[in-house]
Short mmCIF file of C-alpha atoms and ligand atoms in Angstrom, two decimals:
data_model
loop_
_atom_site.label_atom_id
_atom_site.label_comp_id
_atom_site.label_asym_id
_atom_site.label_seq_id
_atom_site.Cartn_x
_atom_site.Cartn_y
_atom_site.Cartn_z
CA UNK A 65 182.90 164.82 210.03
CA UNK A 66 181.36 163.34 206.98
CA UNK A 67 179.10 166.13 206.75
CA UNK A 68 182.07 168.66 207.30
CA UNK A 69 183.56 167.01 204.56
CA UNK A 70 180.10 167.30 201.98
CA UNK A 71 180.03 171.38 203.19
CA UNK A 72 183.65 171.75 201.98
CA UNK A 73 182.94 170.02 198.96
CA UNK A 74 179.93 171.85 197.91
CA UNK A 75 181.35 174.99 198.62
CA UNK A 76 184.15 174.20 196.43
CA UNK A 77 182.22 173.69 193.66
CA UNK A 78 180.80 176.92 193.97
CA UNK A 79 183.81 178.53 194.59
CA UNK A 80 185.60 177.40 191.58
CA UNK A 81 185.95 179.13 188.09
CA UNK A 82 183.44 178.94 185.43
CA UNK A 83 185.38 177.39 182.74
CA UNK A 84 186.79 180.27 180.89
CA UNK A 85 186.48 183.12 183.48
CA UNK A 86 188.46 184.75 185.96
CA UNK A 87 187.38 184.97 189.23
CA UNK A 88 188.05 188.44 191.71
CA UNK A 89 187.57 188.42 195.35
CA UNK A 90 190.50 191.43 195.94
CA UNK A 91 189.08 194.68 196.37
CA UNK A 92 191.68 196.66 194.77
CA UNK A 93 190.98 194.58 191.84
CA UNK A 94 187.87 196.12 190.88
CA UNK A 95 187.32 198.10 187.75
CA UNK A 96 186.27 201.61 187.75
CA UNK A 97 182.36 202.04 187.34
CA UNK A 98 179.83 204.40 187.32
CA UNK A 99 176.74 203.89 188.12
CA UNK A 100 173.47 204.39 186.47
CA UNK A 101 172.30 207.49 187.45
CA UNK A 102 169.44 206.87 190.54
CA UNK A 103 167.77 210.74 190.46
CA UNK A 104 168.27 211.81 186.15
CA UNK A 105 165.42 210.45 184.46
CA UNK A 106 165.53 208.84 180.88
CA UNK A 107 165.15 212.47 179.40
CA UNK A 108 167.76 214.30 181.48
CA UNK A 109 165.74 215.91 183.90
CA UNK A 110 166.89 216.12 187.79
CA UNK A 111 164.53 214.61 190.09
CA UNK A 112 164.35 216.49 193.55
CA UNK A 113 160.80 215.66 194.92
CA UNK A 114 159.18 212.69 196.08
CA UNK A 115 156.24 213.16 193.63
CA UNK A 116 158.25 213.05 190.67
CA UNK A 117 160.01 210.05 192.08
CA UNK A 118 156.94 208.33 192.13
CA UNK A 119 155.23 209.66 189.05
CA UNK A 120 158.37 209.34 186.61
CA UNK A 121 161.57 207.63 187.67
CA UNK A 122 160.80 204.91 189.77
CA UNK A 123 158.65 203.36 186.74
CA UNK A 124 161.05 204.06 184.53
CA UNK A 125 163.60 201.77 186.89
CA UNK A 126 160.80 199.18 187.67
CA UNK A 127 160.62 199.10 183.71
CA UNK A 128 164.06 198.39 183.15
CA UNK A 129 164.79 196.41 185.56
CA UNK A 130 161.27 193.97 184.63
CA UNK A 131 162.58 194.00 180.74
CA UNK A 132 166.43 193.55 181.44
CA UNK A 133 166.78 192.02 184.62
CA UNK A 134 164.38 189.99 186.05
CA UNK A 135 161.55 189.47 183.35
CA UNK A 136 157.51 190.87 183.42
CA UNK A 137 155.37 188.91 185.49
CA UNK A 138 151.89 188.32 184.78
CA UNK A 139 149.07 189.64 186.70
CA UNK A 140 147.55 187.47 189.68
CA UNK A 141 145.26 185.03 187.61
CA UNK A 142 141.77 185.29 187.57
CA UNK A 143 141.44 181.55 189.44
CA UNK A 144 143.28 182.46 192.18
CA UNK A 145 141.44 181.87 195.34
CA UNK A 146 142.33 180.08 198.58
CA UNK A 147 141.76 177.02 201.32
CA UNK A 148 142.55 176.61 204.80
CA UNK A 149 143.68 173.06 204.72
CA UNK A 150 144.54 172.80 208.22
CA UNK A 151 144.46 174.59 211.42
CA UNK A 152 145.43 173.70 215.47
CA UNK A 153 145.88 176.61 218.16
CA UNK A 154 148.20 174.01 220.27
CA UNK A 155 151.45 173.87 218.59
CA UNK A 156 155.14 175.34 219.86
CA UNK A 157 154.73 174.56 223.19
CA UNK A 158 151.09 175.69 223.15
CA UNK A 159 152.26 179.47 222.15
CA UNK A 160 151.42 179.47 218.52
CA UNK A 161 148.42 178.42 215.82
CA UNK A 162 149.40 176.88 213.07
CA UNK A 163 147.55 177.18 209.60
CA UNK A 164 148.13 175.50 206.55
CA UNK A 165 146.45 177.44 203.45
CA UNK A 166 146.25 176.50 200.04
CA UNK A 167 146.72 179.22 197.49
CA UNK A 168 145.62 177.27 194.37
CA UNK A 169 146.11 179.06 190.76
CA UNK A 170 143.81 178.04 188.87
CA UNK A 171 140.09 177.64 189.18
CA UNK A 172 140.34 173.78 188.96
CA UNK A 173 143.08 173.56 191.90
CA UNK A 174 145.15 171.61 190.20
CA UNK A 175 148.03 173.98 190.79
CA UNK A 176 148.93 175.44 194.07
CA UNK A 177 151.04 176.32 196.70
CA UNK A 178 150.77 175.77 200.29
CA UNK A 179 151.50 178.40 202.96
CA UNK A 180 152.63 177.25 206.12
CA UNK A 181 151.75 180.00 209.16
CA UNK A 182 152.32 180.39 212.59
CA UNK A 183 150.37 183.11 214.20
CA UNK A 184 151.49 183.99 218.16
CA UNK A 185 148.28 182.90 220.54
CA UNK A 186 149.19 186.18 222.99
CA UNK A 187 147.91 188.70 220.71
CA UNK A 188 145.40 191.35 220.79
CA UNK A 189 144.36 191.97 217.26
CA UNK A 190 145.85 191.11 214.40
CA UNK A 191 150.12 190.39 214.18
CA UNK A 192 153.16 191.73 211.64
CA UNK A 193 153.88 188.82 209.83
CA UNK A 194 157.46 187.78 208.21
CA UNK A 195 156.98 186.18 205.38
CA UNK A 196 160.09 183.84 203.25
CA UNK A 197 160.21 181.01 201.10
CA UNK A 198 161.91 177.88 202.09
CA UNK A 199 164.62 175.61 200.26
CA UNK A 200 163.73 171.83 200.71
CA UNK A 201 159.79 171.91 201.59
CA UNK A 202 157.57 173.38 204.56
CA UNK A 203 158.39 170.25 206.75
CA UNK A 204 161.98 170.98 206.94
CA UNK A 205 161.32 174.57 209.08
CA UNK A 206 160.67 172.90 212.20
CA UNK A 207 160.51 170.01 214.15
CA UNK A 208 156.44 170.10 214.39
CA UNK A 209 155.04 166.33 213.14
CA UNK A 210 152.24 167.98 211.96
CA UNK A 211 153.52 170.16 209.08
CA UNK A 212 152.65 168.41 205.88
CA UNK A 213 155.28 167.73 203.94
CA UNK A 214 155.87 169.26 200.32
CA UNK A 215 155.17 167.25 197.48
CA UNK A 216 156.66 169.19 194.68
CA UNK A 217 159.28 168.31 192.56
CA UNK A 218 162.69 169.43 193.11
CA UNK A 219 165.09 168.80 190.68
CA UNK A 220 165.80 165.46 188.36
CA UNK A 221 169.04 163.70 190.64
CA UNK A 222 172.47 163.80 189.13
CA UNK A 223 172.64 160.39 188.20
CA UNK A 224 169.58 160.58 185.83
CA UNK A 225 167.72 157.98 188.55
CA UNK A 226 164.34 159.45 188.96
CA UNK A 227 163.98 163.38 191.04
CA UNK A 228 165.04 164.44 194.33
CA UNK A 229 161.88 165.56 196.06
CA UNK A 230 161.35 167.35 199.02
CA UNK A 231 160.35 164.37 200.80
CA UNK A 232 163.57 163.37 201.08
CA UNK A 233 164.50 165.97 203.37
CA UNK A 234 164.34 165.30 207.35
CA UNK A 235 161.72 167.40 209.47
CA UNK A 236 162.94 170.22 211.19
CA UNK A 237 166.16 170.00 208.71
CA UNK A 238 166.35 173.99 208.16
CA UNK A 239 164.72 174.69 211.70
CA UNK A 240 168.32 176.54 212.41
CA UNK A 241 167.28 179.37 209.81
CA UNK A 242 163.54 179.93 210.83
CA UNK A 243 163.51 180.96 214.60
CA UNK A 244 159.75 179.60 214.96
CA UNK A 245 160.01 180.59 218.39
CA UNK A 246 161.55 183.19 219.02
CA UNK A 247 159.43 185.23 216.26
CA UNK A 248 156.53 184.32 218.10
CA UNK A 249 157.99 185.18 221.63
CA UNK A 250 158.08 188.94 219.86
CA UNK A 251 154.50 189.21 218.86
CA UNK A 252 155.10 187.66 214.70
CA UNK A 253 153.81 185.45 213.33
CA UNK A 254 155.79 183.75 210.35
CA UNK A 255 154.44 182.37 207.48
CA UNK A 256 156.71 180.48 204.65
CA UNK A 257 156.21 178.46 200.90
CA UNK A 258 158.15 175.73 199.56
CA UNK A 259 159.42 177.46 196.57
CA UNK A 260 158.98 174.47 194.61
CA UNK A 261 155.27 175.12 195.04
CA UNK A 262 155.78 177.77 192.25
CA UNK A 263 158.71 177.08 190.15
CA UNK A 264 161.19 174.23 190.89
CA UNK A 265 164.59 175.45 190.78
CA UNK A 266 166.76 173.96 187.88
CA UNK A 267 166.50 174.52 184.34
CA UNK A 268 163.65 172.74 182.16
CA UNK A 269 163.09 175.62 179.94
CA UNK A 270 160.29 176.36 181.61
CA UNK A 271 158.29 173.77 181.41
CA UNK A 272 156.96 173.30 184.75
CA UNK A 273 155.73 175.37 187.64
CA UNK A 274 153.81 178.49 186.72
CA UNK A 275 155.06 179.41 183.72
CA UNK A 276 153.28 177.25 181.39
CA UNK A 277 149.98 178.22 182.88
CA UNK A 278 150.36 181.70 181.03
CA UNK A 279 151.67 180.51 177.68
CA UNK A 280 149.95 182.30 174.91
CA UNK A 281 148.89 180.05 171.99
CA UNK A 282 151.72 178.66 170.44
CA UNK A 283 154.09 180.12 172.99
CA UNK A 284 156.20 177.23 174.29
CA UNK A 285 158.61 179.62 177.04
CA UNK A 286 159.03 183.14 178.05
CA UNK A 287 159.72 185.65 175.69
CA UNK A 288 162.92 187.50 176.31
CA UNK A 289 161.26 190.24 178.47
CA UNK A 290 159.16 187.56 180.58
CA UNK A 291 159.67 185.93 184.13
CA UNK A 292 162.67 183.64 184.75
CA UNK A 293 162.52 181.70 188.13
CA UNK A 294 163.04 184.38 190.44
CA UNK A 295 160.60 186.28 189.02
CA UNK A 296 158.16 183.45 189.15
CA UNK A 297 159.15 183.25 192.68
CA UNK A 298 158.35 186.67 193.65
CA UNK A 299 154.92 186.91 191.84
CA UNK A 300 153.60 183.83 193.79
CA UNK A 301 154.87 185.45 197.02
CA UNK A 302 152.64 188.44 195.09
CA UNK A 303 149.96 186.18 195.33
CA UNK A 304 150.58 184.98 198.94
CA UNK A 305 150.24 188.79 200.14
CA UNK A 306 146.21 188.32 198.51
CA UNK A 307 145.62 186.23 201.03
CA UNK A 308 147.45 187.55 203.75
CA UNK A 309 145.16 190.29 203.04
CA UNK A 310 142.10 187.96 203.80
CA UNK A 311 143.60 186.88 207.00
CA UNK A 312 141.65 188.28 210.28
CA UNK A 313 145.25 186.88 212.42
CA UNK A 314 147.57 189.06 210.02
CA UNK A 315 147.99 192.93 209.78
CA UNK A 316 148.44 193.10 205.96
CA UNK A 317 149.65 196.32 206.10
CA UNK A 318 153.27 195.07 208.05
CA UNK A 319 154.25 192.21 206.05
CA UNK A 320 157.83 191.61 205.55
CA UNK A 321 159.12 189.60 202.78
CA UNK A 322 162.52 188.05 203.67
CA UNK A 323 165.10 185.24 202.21
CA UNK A 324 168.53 184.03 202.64
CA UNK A 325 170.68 184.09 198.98
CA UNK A 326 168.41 183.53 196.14
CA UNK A 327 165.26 184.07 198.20
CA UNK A 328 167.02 186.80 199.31
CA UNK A 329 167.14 188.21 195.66
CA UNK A 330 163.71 187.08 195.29
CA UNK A 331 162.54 189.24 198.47
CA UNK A 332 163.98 192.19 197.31
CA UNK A 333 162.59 191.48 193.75
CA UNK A 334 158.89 191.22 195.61
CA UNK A 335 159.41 194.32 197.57
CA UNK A 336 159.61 195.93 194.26
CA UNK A 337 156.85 194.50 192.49
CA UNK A 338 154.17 194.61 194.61
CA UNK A 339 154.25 198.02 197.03
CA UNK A 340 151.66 195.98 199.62
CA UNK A 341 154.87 194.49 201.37
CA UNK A 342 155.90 196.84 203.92
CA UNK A 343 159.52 196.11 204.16
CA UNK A 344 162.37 193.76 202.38
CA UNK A 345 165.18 191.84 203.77
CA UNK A 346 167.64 190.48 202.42
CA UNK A 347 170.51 187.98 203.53
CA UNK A 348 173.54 186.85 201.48
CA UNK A 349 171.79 187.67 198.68
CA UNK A 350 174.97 188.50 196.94
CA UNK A 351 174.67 189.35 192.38
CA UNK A 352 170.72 189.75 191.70
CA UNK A 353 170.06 190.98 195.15
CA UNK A 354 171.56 193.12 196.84
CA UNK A 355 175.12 193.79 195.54
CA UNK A 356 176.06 195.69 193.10
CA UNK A 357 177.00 194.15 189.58
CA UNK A 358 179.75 196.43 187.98
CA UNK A 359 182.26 195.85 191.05
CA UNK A 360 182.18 192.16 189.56
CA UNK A 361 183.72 190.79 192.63
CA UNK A 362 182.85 186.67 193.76
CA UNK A 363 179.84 185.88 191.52
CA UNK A 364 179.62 187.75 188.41
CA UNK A 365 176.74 188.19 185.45
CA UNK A 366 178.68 185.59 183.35
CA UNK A 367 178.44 183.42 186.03
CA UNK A 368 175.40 183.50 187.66
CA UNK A 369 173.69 182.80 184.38
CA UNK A 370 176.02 180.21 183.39
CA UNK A 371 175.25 178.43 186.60
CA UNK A 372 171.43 179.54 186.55
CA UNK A 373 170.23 179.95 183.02
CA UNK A 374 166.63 180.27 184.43
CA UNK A 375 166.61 182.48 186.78
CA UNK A 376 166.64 185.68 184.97
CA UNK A 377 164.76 186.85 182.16
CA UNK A 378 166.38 185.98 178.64
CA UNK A 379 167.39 189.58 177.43
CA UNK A 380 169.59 189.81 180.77
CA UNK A 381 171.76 187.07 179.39
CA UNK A 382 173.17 190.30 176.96
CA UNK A 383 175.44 191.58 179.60
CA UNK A 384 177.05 188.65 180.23
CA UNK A 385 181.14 189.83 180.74
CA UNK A 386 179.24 193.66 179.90
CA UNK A 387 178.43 194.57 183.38
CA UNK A 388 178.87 197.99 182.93
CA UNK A 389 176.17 198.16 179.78
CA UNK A 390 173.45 197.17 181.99
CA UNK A 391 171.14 200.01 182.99
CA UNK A 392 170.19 199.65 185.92
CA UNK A 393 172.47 198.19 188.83
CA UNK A 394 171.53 197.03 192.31
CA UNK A 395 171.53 200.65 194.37
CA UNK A 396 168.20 201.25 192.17
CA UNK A 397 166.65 197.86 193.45
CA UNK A 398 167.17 198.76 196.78
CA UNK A 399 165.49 202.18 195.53
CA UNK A 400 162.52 200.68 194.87
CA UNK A 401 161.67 199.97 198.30
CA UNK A 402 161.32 203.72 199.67
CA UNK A 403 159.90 204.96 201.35
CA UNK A 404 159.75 201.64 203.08
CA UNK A 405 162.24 200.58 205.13
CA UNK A 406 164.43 197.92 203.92
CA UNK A 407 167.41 195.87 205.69
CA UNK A 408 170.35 194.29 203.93
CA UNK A 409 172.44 191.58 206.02
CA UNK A 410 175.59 190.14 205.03
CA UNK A 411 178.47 187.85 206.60
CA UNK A 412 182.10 188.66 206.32
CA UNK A 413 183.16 185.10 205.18
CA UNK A 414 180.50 185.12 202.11
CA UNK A 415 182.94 186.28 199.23
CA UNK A 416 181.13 185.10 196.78
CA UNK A 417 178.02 187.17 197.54
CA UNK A 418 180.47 190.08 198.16
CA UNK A 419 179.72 192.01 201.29
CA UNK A 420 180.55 195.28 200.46
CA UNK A 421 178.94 195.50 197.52
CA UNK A 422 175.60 194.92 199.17
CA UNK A 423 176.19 197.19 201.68
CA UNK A 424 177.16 199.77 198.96
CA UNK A 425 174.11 199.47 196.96
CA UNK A 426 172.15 200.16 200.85
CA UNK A 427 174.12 203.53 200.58
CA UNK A 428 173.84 204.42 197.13
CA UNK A 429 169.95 203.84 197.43
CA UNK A 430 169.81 206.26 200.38
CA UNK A 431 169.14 209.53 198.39
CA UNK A 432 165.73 208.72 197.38
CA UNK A 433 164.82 208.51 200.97
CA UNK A 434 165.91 212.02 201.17
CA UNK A 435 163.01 212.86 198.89
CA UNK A 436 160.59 211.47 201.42
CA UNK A 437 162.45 213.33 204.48
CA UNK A 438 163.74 210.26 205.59
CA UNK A 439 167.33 208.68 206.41
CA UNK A 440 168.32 205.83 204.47
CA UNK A 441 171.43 204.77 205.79
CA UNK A 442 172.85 206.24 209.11
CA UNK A 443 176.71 205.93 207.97
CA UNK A 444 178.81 206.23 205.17
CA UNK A 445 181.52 203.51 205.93
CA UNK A 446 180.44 200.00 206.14
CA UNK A 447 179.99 199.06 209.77
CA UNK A 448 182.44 197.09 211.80
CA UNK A 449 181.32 193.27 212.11
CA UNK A 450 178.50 192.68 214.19
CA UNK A 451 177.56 196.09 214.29
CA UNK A 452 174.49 196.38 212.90
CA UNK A 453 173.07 199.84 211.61
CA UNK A 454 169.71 199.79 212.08
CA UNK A 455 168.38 203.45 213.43
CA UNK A 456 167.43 204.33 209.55
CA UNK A 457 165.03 203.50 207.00
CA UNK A 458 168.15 201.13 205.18
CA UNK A 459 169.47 198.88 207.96
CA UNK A 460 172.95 197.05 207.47
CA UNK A 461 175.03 194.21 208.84
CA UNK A 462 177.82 192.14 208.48
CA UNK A 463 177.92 189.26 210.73
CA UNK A 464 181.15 186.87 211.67
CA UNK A 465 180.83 183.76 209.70
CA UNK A 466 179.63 182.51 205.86
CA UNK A 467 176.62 182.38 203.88
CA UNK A 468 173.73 181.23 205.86
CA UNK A 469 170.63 182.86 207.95
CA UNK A 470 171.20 182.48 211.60
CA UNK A 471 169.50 183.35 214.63
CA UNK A 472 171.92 186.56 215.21
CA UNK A 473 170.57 187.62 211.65
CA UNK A 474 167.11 187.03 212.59
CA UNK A 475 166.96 189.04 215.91
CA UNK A 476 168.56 192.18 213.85
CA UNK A 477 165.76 191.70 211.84
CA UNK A 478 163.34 191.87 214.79
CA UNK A 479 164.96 194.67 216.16
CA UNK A 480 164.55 196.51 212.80
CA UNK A 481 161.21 195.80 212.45
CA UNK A 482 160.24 196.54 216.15
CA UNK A 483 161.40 200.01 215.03
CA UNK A 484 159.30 200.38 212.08
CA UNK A 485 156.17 197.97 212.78
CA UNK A 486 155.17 198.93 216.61
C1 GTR B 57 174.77 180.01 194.83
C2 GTR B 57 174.53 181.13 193.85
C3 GTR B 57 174.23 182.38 194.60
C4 GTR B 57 173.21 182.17 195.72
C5 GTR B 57 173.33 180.82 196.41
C6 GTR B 57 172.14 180.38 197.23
O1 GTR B 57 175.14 178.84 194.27
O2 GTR B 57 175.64 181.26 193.02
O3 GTR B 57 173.82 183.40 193.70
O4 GTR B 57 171.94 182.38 195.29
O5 GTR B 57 173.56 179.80 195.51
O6 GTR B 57 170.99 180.64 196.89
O7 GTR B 57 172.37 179.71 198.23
#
């Protein structure tokens, strides 16, 4: 009841206004857009094959949306190398190893994240791997005693009283979103990261996580072009894939990055950055993932970075209320993935992620998989609810209910990958 109560609450707060702003969840409210142009490059000229997709327009996207959007991320740092902490064959009811690796940053270790893994025991070779970050610590994905818990910090607590840190959070507390289990009854293995590990998510200008570690002389934050927090977030999943790449138990060449809301954004994000992950998911990842920004409906620019001045880069903080002066919009994120497939999930009840907006940008992404002779998306009108569309390279669905990762999104997923992975 009590909890009930806390749910309603904090979904109130997101719901309401930003001081100052109106908020749209109508559909025939939207303003007329148009959309940045997916297949003209910078200097007019039409692109029709995959090679010049490659060679010329998706850079100039990747460019645009690394200096406008999301910020430049550094390259992996030279320090980066890596420690099984911890490893025991008998855990999920015997079915599943679990490994615990360090991925430290720097060549004195004193900055790190840990990757929690479960790798199915029936397996002949090596396993596709789903790979996400977690909210409130490693512990909290299932009920196994022998997780470690995350350390990190978290967040300073409203009240000024010391931090809230992950410790704080019961074990097994998110198992509902990671399906342990049932992943491993299909032949993957999962592996997840606090993402406190890399960045902790609220606003301290930057002064802890990774950031710092790349500061220039002098240089006290990011310059305008350079990571925010997502950013951050998808360059250490970046440097997760280097080790997955090390890893006898995984097949490095199927790794899917996934994430529910802002790790959804972050997933998508990765996908783009680093061409090693095989596929992207994303779920409820609503404005910076997978919806598209000039219909302005539920969460808008203005608001987003209002309510999270760090997760963008700086220069994105321009087109706040000026939606349609950005130059890129979501359909080319989605781009970036091809020819590999991707899969957007939404839930019908999630207005403030705005459901057909990421299905939209699914569709509006499709022509570039034309290039490469493949389907993107197999319809044109967004599917019924609970109807996923999952027979092309772009798989969609809209599931009853609000924004949260459930098992029903989870086996779509499966399904999706079976298709593409075996
Ligand atoms: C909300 C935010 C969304 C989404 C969500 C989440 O508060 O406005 O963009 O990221 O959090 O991550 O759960």
């Amino acid at each position: 009841m009590i909890k009930g109560f806390l749910i309603a609450c904090f979904s109130l707060t997101i719901l309401l206004p930003v001081k100052g702003q109106e908020l749209n969840y109508d559909e025939s409210k939207i303003p007329p857009y148009t959309l940045p142009e997916l297949l003209v490059s910078e200097d007019g000229e039409k692109i029709t094959t995959e090679a010049q997709w490659i060679e010329k327009r998706r850079p100039e996207i990747l460019s645009l949306f690394e200096t406008q959007v999301y910020g430049k991320s550094p390259e992996h740092p030279k320090g980066l190398h890596f420690e099984v902490l911890s490893e025991d064959r008998y855990t999920i009811g015997n079915m599943a190893t679990r490994k615990e690796i360090a991925v430290y940053f720097t060549e004195d270790e004193k900055h790190f994240m840990t990757i929690l893994m479960y790798i199915p025991n029936k397996r002949n070779g090596s396993v596709p791997l789903f790979f996400g970050l977690n909210f409130k610590g490693n512990h909290t994905v299932n009920e196994d005693a022998n997780i470690t818990e995350s350390i990190t910090r978290m967040k300073p607590r409203k009240d000024g009283d010391g931090e809230v840190r992950p410790h704080m959070f019961k074990r097994g507390e998110a198992a509902s979103r990671w399906p342990v289990e049932m992943l491993i009854a299909n032949g993957y293995g999962l592996a997840t990261v606090y993402r406190g590990d890399i960045d902790p998510d609220y606003d301290d200008g930057f002064q802890n996580g990774v950031h710092p570690l790349f500061y220039k002389e002098g240089q006290a934050k990011p310059e305008s072009d350079e990571w925010g927090t997502l950013a951050a977030w998808a360059w250490g999943m970046s440097c997760a894939m280097d080790y997955f790449e090390t890893d006898e138990d995984i097949d490095a060449t199927k790794v899917a990055v996934v994430g529910h809301s802002r790790h959804g954004k972050t997933a998508l994000w990765a996908g783009a950055i680093d061409q090693r992950f095989a596929m992207a998911i994303s779920n409820d990842s609503g404005c910076g993932g997978a919806a598209l920004f000039r219909r302005r409906i539920g969460e808008t620019v203005n608001k987003i970075n209002s309510l999270f001045p760090h997760w963008f880069c700086e220069n994105f903080k321009q087109y706040n209320n000026k939606e349609d002066e950005l130059p890129v919009d979501q359909h080319q994120l989605i781009a970036l993935m091809a020819p590999r497939p991707v899969y957007i999930a939404s839930a019908v009840e999630d207005l403030w992620a705005g459901p057909k907006g990421e299905f939209l940008s699914g569709l509006y992404a499709s022509p570039v998989y034309q290039l490469f002779g493949l389907t993107g998306m197999t319809v044109d009108e967004m599917p019924e609810v609970d109807d996923p569309v999952t027979n092309g390279y772009i798989g969609y669905h809209v599931r009853t209910g609000n924004h949260d990762i459930k098992l029903y999104d989870w086996q779509q997923f499966v399904k999706f990958a079976d298709r593409h992975f075996k």
